Amino acid sequence: MNSFKYKPYYSYNGPTASDPLREPLSDEDEQRNIQLFYTDVINAFEDDDVLVTKDQDGIITIQTDLPKQECDGRIAQILTSLDLLGRKL
């Protein structure tokens, strides 16, 4: 079984070509989106044989038989939808 770890975070780098009206998130929205990340990860993998855990530092661990590319792709979609970035550990 594979084990993948991710740490979501927020960084405002200004508007982008794909989102020219992008504005910074408030501190409350930033924290809410980071909390939603964990919920969305559980939902994204609910149809698969996956164990998702979160430690006190906010690091998400996913234990699965899915290939790395599949797992990374799902995580990237979730991060993008919440205007977050992620560090793979």
Tab-separated table of C-alpha atoms in Angstrom:
chain	number	residue	atom	x	y	z
A	1	MET	CA	0.000	0.000	0.000
A	2	ASN	CA	1.265	3.463	-0.920
A	3	SER	CA	1.398	6.320	1.560
A	4	PHE	CA	1.280	9.944	0.398
A	5	LYS	CA	1.493	13.051	2.593
A	6	TYR	CA	0.365	16.575	1.784
A	7	LYS	CA	0.370	19.868	3.668
A	8	PRO	CA	-2.094	22.488	2.349
A	9	TYR	CA	-1.299	26.170	2.673
A	10	TYR	CA	-2.396	29.519	1.283
A	11	SER	CA	-0.245	32.063	-0.517
A	12	TYR	CA	-1.546	35.083	-2.388
A	13	ASN	CA	0.629	35.912	-5.381
A	14	GLY	CA	-1.731	38.357	-7.030
A	15	PRO	CA	-4.069	37.860	-9.980
A	16	THR	CA	-3.268	35.162	-12.512
A	17	ALA	CA	-3.930	34.817	-16.228
A	18	SER	CA	-6.664	32.284	-15.492
A	19	ASP	CA	-8.130	34.412	-12.664
A	20	PRO	CA	-7.392	38.097	-13.368
A	21	LEU	CA	-9.839	39.281	-10.675
A	22	ARG	CA	-8.323	37.134	-7.930
A	23	GLU	CA	-8.243	38.823	-4.530
A	24	PRO	CA	-6.578	37.719	-1.291
A	25	LEU	CA	-8.557	35.529	1.091
A	26	SER	CA	-9.357	36.817	4.549
A	27	ASP	CA	-7.752	34.977	7.472
A	28	GLU	CA	-11.113	33.359	8.217
A	29	ASP	CA	-11.562	32.177	4.614
A	30	GLU	CA	-8.008	30.862	4.548
A	31	GLN	CA	-8.602	28.753	7.670
A	32	ARG	CA	-12.004	27.609	6.399
A	33	ASN	CA	-10.519	26.474	3.073
A	34	ILE	CA	-7.738	24.568	4.807
A	35	GLN	CA	-10.363	22.789	6.942
A	36	LEU	CA	-12.482	22.102	3.851
A	37	PHE	CA	-9.441	20.533	2.188
A	38	TYR	CA	-9.520	17.647	4.653
A	39	THR	CA	-13.258	17.095	4.125
A	40	ASP	CA	-12.894	17.285	0.352
A	41	VAL	CA	-10.031	14.761	0.387
A	42	ILE	CA	-12.202	12.274	2.271
A	43	ASN	CA	-15.024	12.814	-0.243
A	44	ALA	CA	-12.709	12.517	-3.263
A	45	PHE	CA	-11.478	9.102	-2.152
A	46	GLU	CA	-14.680	7.715	-0.588
A	47	ASP	CA	-15.276	5.186	-3.399
A	48	ASP	CA	-11.764	3.735	-3.086
A	49	ASP	CA	-10.095	1.571	-0.449
A	50	VAL	CA	-8.267	4.493	1.172
A	51	LEU	CA	-7.347	5.548	4.699
A	52	VAL	CA	-7.126	9.335	5.162
A	53	THR	CA	-5.716	10.790	8.374
A	54	LYS	CA	-4.786	14.277	9.552
A	55	ASP	CA	-2.189	14.997	12.234
A	56	GLN	CA	-2.058	17.971	14.613
A	57	ASP	CA	0.202	19.881	12.184
A	58	GLY	CA	-2.434	19.662	9.428
A	59	ILE	CA	-0.544	17.077	7.377
A	60	ILE	CA	-2.865	14.767	5.456
A	61	THR	CA	-1.732	11.161	5.012
A	62	ILE	CA	-3.411	9.022	2.368
A	63	GLN	CA	-2.819	5.276	2.394
A	64	THR	CA	-4.017	3.679	-0.822
A	65	ASP	CA	-3.322	1.219	-3.612
A	66	LEU	CA	-3.975	3.971	-6.166
A	67	PRO	CA	-0.995	5.088	-8.257
A	68	LYS	CA	0.871	8.256	-7.292
A	69	GLN	CA	-0.339	10.145	-10.388
A	70	GLU	CA	-3.996	9.435	-9.598
A	71	CYS	CA	-3.636	10.540	-5.992
A	72	ASP	CA	-1.629	13.658	-6.890
A	73	GLY	CA	-4.181	14.594	-9.565
A	74	ARG	CA	-7.120	14.432	-7.174
A	75	ILE	CA	-5.246	16.452	-4.559
A	76	ALA	CA	-4.277	19.090	-7.142
A	77	GLN	CA	-7.923	19.514	-8.183
A	78	ILE	CA	-9.026	19.969	-4.581
A	79	LEU	CA	-6.267	22.479	-3.834
A	80	THR	CA	-7.101	24.499	-6.956
A	81	SER	CA	-10.818	24.550	-6.155
A	82	LEU	CA	-10.067	25.985	-2.692
A	83	ASP	CA	-7.454	28.519	-3.892
A	84	LEU	CA	-4.762	26.674	-1.914
A	85	LEU	CA	-1.322	25.312	-2.607
A	86	GLY	CA	0.108	22.081	-1.291
A	87	ARG	CA	3.462	20.698	-0.376
A	88	LYS	CA	3.985	16.996	-0.945
A	89	LEU	CA	6.011	15.496	1.868
